[in-house]
Coordinates of C-alpha atoms and ligand atoms in Angstrom, one line a residue:
R1 CA 0.0 0.0 0.0
S2 CA 1.0 3.5 -0.5
R3 CA 1.2 4.5 3.1
A4 CA -0.1 7.9 2.3
R5 CA -2.6 9.2 4.8
R6 CA -5.9 9.5 3.1
F7 CA -8.4 12.0 4.2
E8 CA -12.0 11.4 3.2
R9 CA -14.1 14.0 1.5
G10 CA -15.2 16.4 4.2
E11 CA -12.6 15.1 6.7
S12 CA -10.3 18.1 6.4
N13 CA -12.5 20.8 7.9
V14 CA -9.8 23.4 7.5
T15 CA -10.8 26.3 5.2
F16 CA -9.1 29.4 3.9
D17 CA -10.6 31.3 6.9
D18 CA -8.3 29.3 9.1
V19 CA -5.3 30.7 7.2
A20 CA -4.3 34.3 8.1
G21 CA -2.4 36.5 5.7
L22 CA -0.8 34.6 2.7
E23 CA -3.3 36.4 0.5
N24 CA -1.6 35.6 -2.8
A25 CA -1.3 32.0 -1.9
K26 CA -4.9 31.8 -1.0
R27 CA -6.0 33.5 -4.2
D28 CA -4.0 31.0 -6.3
L29 CA -5.3 28.0 -4.4
C30 CA -8.9 29.3 -4.6
E31 CA -8.6 29.0 -8.4
I32 CA -7.4 25.5 -8.0
A33 CA -10.3 24.7 -5.7
E34 CA -12.7 26.1 -8.3
Y35 CA -11.2 23.8 -10.9
L36 CA -11.3 20.7 -8.6
K37 CA -14.9 21.3 -7.9
N38 CA -15.9 21.3 -11.5
P39 CA -13.1 20.2 -13.9
E40 CA -15.4 19.7 -16.9
R41 CA -16.2 23.4 -17.0
F42 CA -12.5 24.1 -17.7
Q43 CA -11.7 21.0 -19.8
R44 CA -14.5 21.8 -22.3
L45 CA -12.7 25.0 -23.0
G46 CA -9.4 23.2 -23.6
A47 CA -7.9 24.9 -20.6
K48 CA -4.8 23.2 -19.2
V49 CA -4.9 23.3 -15.5
P50 CA -1.8 23.2 -13.4
K51 CA -0.8 19.7 -12.3
G52 CA 1.8 20.6 -9.8
I53 CA 2.0 23.4 -7.3
L54 CA 5.1 23.9 -5.2
L55 CA 4.7 25.7 -1.9
M56 CA 8.0 27.2 -0.8
G57 CA 8.7 28.9 2.5
P58 CA 10.4 28.6 5.9
P59 CA 9.2 26.1 8.5
G60 CA 5.9 26.8 10.2
T61 CA 4.7 29.3 7.6
G62 CA 1.5 27.3 6.8
K63 CA 2.4 25.1 3.9
T64 CA 0.7 22.0 5.3
L65 CA -2.2 24.2 6.6
L66 CA -2.8 25.6 3.1
A67 CA -2.8 22.1 1.6
K68 CA -5.4 21.0 4.1
A69 CA -7.4 24.1 3.4
L70 CA -7.4 23.4 -0.3
A71 CA -8.7 19.9 0.4
G72 CA -11.4 21.3 2.8
E73 CA -12.5 24.0 0.3
S74 CA -12.6 21.7 -2.7
D75 CA -14.1 18.8 -0.9
V76 CA -12.2 16.1 -2.7
P77 CA -10.1 13.2 -1.4
F78 CA -6.7 14.2 -0.2
Y79 CA -3.6 12.1 0.1
S80 CA -0.8 13.3 2.3
I81 CA 2.7 11.9 2.6
S82 CA 6.1 13.2 3.6
G83 CA 8.9 12.8 1.1
S84 CA 11.0 11.1 3.8
E85 CA 8.4 8.4 4.1
F86 CA 9.1 7.2 0.6
I87 CA 12.7 6.4 1.4
E88 CA 12.7 2.9 2.9
M89 CA 15.4 0.4 3.5
F90 CA 14.3 -2.0 0.7
V91 CA 15.2 -0.9 -2.8
G92 CA 12.1 -0.2 -5.0
V93 CA 9.7 0.4 -2.1
G94 CA 9.8 4.2 -2.5
A95 CA 9.0 4.0 -6.2
S96 CA 6.2 1.4 -5.7
R97 CA 4.7 3.6 -3.0
V98 CA 4.6 6.5 -5.4
R99 CA 2.9 4.3 -8.0
D100 CA 0.3 3.1 -5.5
M101 CA -0.5 6.5 -4.3
F102 CA -0.9 8.0 -7.8
A103 CA -3.1 5.0 -8.8
D104 CA -5.3 5.5 -5.8
A105 CA -5.6 9.2 -6.4
K106 CA -6.4 8.7 -10.1
K107 CA -9.1 6.2 -9.2
E108 CA -10.8 8.8 -7.1
A109 CA -10.1 11.9 -9.3
P110 CA -10.7 14.7 -8.9
S111 CA -8.3 14.5 -5.9
I112 CA -5.3 16.1 -4.3
I113 CA -1.9 14.6 -3.5
F114 CA 0.2 16.5 -1.0
I115 CA 3.9 15.6 -0.7
D116 CA 5.5 17.4 2.3
E117 CA 9.3 17.8 2.4
I118 CA 9.6 17.1 -1.3
D119 CA 13.3 18.0 -1.1
S120 CA 14.0 14.7 0.8
V121 CA 13.3 12.8 -2.5
G122 CA 13.6 15.7 -4.9
R123 CA 17.2 16.8 -4.5
A124 CA 19.1 17.2 -7.7
R125 CA 20.1 13.8 -9.1
G126 CA 23.5 12.6 -9.8
T127 CA 25.1 14.7 -7.0
G128 CA 25.0 12.1 -4.2
L129 CA 27.2 9.1 -3.6
G130 CA 24.6 6.7 -4.9
G131 CA 25.9 7.0 -8.5
G132 CA 22.5 7.5 -10.0
H133 CA 20.9 4.2 -9.0
D134 CA 19.9 4.9 -5.4
E135 CA 16.5 4.5 -3.9
R136 CA 15.9 8.2 -3.7
E137 CA 16.5 8.7 -7.4
Q138 CA 14.2 5.9 -8.4
T139 CA 11.6 7.4 -6.2
L140 CA 12.0 10.8 -7.8
N141 CA 12.0 9.3 -11.3
Q142 CA 8.7 7.6 -10.5
I143 CA 7.2 10.9 -9.3
L144 CA 8.3 12.6 -12.5
S145 CA 6.9 9.8 -14.7
E146 CA 3.6 9.7 -12.8
M147 CA 3.2 13.5 -13.3
D148 CA 3.8 13.1 -17.0
G149 CA 1.3 10.3 -17.2
F150 CA -2.0 11.9 -16.3
S151 CA -4.6 12.0 -19.0
P152 CA -6.7 15.1 -19.2
Q153 CA -9.7 13.3 -17.6
E154 CA -7.6 12.4 -14.5
T155 CA -7.8 15.5 -12.5
V156 CA -5.2 15.0 -9.8
V157 CA -3.6 18.1 -8.5
V158 CA -0.2 17.5 -6.8
L159 CA 0.9 19.9 -4.2
A160 CA 4.4 19.7 -2.7
A161 CA 6.0 21.7 0.0
T162 CA 9.7 22.5 0.7
N163 CA 11.8 24.9 2.7
R164 CA 14.7 24.1 0.4
P165 CA 13.7 25.0 -3.1
D166 CA 17.3 25.7 -3.9
V167 CA 18.3 22.0 -3.8
L168 CA 15.5 20.6 -6.0
D169 CA 16.2 18.8 -9.2
A170 CA 15.4 21.0 -12.2
A171 CA 13.3 18.3 -13.8
L172 CA 10.7 18.8 -11.0
L173 CA 10.2 22.4 -12.0
R174 CA 9.7 21.8 -15.7
P175 CA 6.4 22.7 -17.5
G176 CA 3.8 20.0 -16.8
R177 CA 5.3 19.2 -13.4
F178 CA 5.7 21.7 -10.5
D179 CA 5.4 24.7 -12.8
R180 CA 3.3 26.8 -10.4
K181 CA 5.3 28.2 -7.5
I182 CA 3.9 29.8 -4.4
T183 CA 6.2 31.5 -2.0
L184 CA 5.2 31.9 1.6
D185 CA 7.0 34.4 3.7
L186 CA 7.1 34.8 7.5
P187 CA 4.1 36.8 8.6
D188 CA 4.3 40.6 8.8
R189 CA 2.8 42.5 11.8
K190 CA -0.7 42.5 10.5
A191 CA -0.6 38.9 9.6
R192 CA 0.9 38.0 13.0
K193 CA -2.0 39.8 14.7
A194 CA -4.5 37.9 12.5
I195 CA -2.8 34.5 13.3
L196 CA -2.8 35.3 17.0
H197 CA -6.5 36.0 16.8
I198 CA -7.2 32.7 14.9
H199 CA -5.4 30.6 17.5
A200 CA -7.0 32.5 20.4
R201 CA -10.5 31.9 19.1
E202 CA -11.2 29.3 21.8
V203 CA -9.1 30.9 24.6
P204 CA -10.8 33.1 27.2
L205 CA -8.8 36.4 27.2
A206 CA -8.4 38.9 30.0
A207 CA -9.3 42.5 29.2
D208 CA -5.6 43.6 29.2
V209 CA -4.6 41.4 26.3
D210 CA -3.3 43.6 23.5
M211 CA -2.9 41.6 20.3
E212 CA -1.6 44.7 18.4
R213 CA 1.3 45.0 20.9
L214 CA 1.9 41.2 20.9
A215 CA 2.1 41.3 17.1
A216 CA 4.7 44.1 17.3
L217 CA 6.7 42.1 19.8
T218 CA 6.9 38.9 17.7
V219 CA 9.0 39.9 14.7
G220 CA 10.4 36.8 13.1
F221 CA 7.8 34.4 14.5
S222 CA 6.2 31.9 12.2
G223 CA 2.6 31.0 12.3
A224 CA 3.6 27.8 14.1
D225 CA 5.6 29.9 16.7
L226 CA 2.5 32.1 17.3
E227 CA 0.2 29.1 17.7
N228 CA 2.8 27.8 20.2
L229 CA 2.8 31.1 22.0
I230 CA -0.9 31.1 22.6
N231 CA -0.8 27.5 23.8
E232 CA 2.1 28.2 26.2
A233 CA 0.2 31.2 27.6
A234 CA -2.9 29.1 28.1
L235 CA -0.8 26.4 29.9
L236 CA 0.8 29.0 32.1
A237 CA -2.6 30.5 33.0
G238 CA -3.9 27.0 33.7
R239 CA -1.0 26.3 36.1
Q240 CA -1.9 29.6 37.9
D241 CA -5.5 28.4 38.0
S242 CA -6.6 31.6 36.2
E243 CA -10.0 32.1 34.6
A244 CA -8.5 33.7 31.6
V245 CA -5.2 34.3 29.8
D246 CA -3.8 37.8 30.6
M247 CA -1.1 39.9 28.9
A248 CA 1.5 38.8 31.5
A249 CA 1.0 35.2 30.5
M250 CA 1.3 36.1 26.8
L251 CA 4.5 38.0 27.4
S252 CA 6.1 35.1 29.4
A253 CA 5.0 32.7 26.7
R254 CA 6.6 34.9 24.1
D255 CA 9.9 34.8 26.0
K256 CA 9.6 31.1 26.3
V257 CA 9.1 30.6 22.6
V258 CA 12.0 32.9 21.8
L259 CA 14.3 31.0 24.2
G260 CA 13.1 27.7 22.9
G261 CA 14.0 28.8 19.4
E262 CA 17.4 29.9 20.5
R263 CA 18.1 26.7 22.3
E264 CA 17.3 24.7 19.3
M265 CA 19.6 26.9 17.2
V266 CA 22.5 26.3 19.6
I267 CA 22.0 22.6 19.5
S268 CA 21.9 22.4 15.7
D269 CA 24.9 24.7 15.4
Ligands
LIG301 P1 7.0 22.8 8.0 O1 7.9 23.3 6.9 O2 7.7 22.8 9.3 O3 6.3 21.5 7.7 P2 4.6 24.3 7.4 O4 4.9 25.5 6.6 O5 4.0 23.1 6.7 O6 5.9 23.9 8.2 P3 2.3 24.2 9.0 O7 2.5 22.8 9.5 O8 1.3 24.5 8.0 O9 3.7 24.7 8.5 O10 2.1 25.2 10.2 C1 2.1 24.7 11.6 C2 0.9 25.3 12.3 O11 1.1 26.8 12.5 C3 -0.4 25.2 11.6 O12 -1.0 24.0 11.9 C4 -1.1 26.4 12.0 O13 -1.8 26.1 13.2 C5 -0.1 27.4 12.3 N1 0.0 28.4 11.2 C6 1.1 28.6 10.4 N2 0.8 29.5 9.5 C7 -0.4 30.0 9.8 C8 -1.2 31.0 9.2 N3 -0.8 31.8 8.1 N4 -2.5 31.2 9.7 C9 -2.9 30.5 10.8 N5 -2.1 29.5 11.3 C10 -0.9 29.3 10.9

C-alpha cells in the first residue's frame, strides 16, 4: 500500500478562513479549488490546469495548513505523505509507494496529493554518492513519470512543500510538473495579529490582552511559533488556575518561545 494518509471527503474541515495572511497563496489556491470542484467546466474550453504546485517557505509558515485548506475547500479526497516516508530500506519500495499513491488518487479523481518535504526525495540527481541508482533517485523518477502520465480526464492536483527550493532537481520544475510556485513568507505584523486571533479563538482572554502589541513584539515568529505562544500562555494561566489568559502570561509565553527557538539553534549549530 502507498502508506499515504488518506483524508476522506469532508474530513479536512480546515478552510481558507483558518489561514491568516498569505493572500496571494490563498488566491492562487482558490482558483485550483474552483477547478477541482468542476473540472469539466474548464476542460471543455481546452484549458490546461496546473498539475503541480510547489509551496515554498520557511518552517511553520503554513504550507501544510494551506494544503489541508485546499482539500477542505474543494471537498475532494486528499492524500498526504512526507517525502521522507518514501525512502525505505528496501530498494524499490519508494517507487512502488509512489505508484500506488498515484493509482489510488487517479481512481478517485478529482483528488489532491500532498507531498510534504519534497526535497528529501527531490534533490538534484547525480550529485550524491549513490551513483544515479539509489533508492531516492528511483523514487524521484517515479514521481516525474507519474506526473507526466496523467490523462486530461484524470484531475489529480499535486501539491508539494519545501523549505529548500534551492536543492530541488530542475526536472521537477519543468512545465507540466511543478510549474506553479507559491512562495510563503514569514508573517508581517498585520498577519501575525490575525494569526494570534485565529489561535486565540477558543481561549478566554483577560481584558488587558493587547494583540496589536503582541504582534509588534513577535518579529520573526512563524505561524507555528505564534500558535505555540498562545498555547504556552494558556498552559501557564492554567497552572496559575486563572479564569482567563492575561497579557503577562502572553509575554512570558513569548519569551519562552524565543528562548526555545534559541536553544534549538544552539544545539543544531
Ligand atoms: P514545515 O515546513 O515545518 O512542515 P509548514 O509550513 O508546513 O511547516 P504548517 O504545518 O502549515 O507549517 O504550520 C504549523 C501550524 O502553524 C499550523 O497548523 C497552524 O496552526 C499554524 N500556522 C502557520 N501559518 C499560519 C497562518 N498563516 N495562519 C494560521 N495559522 C498558521
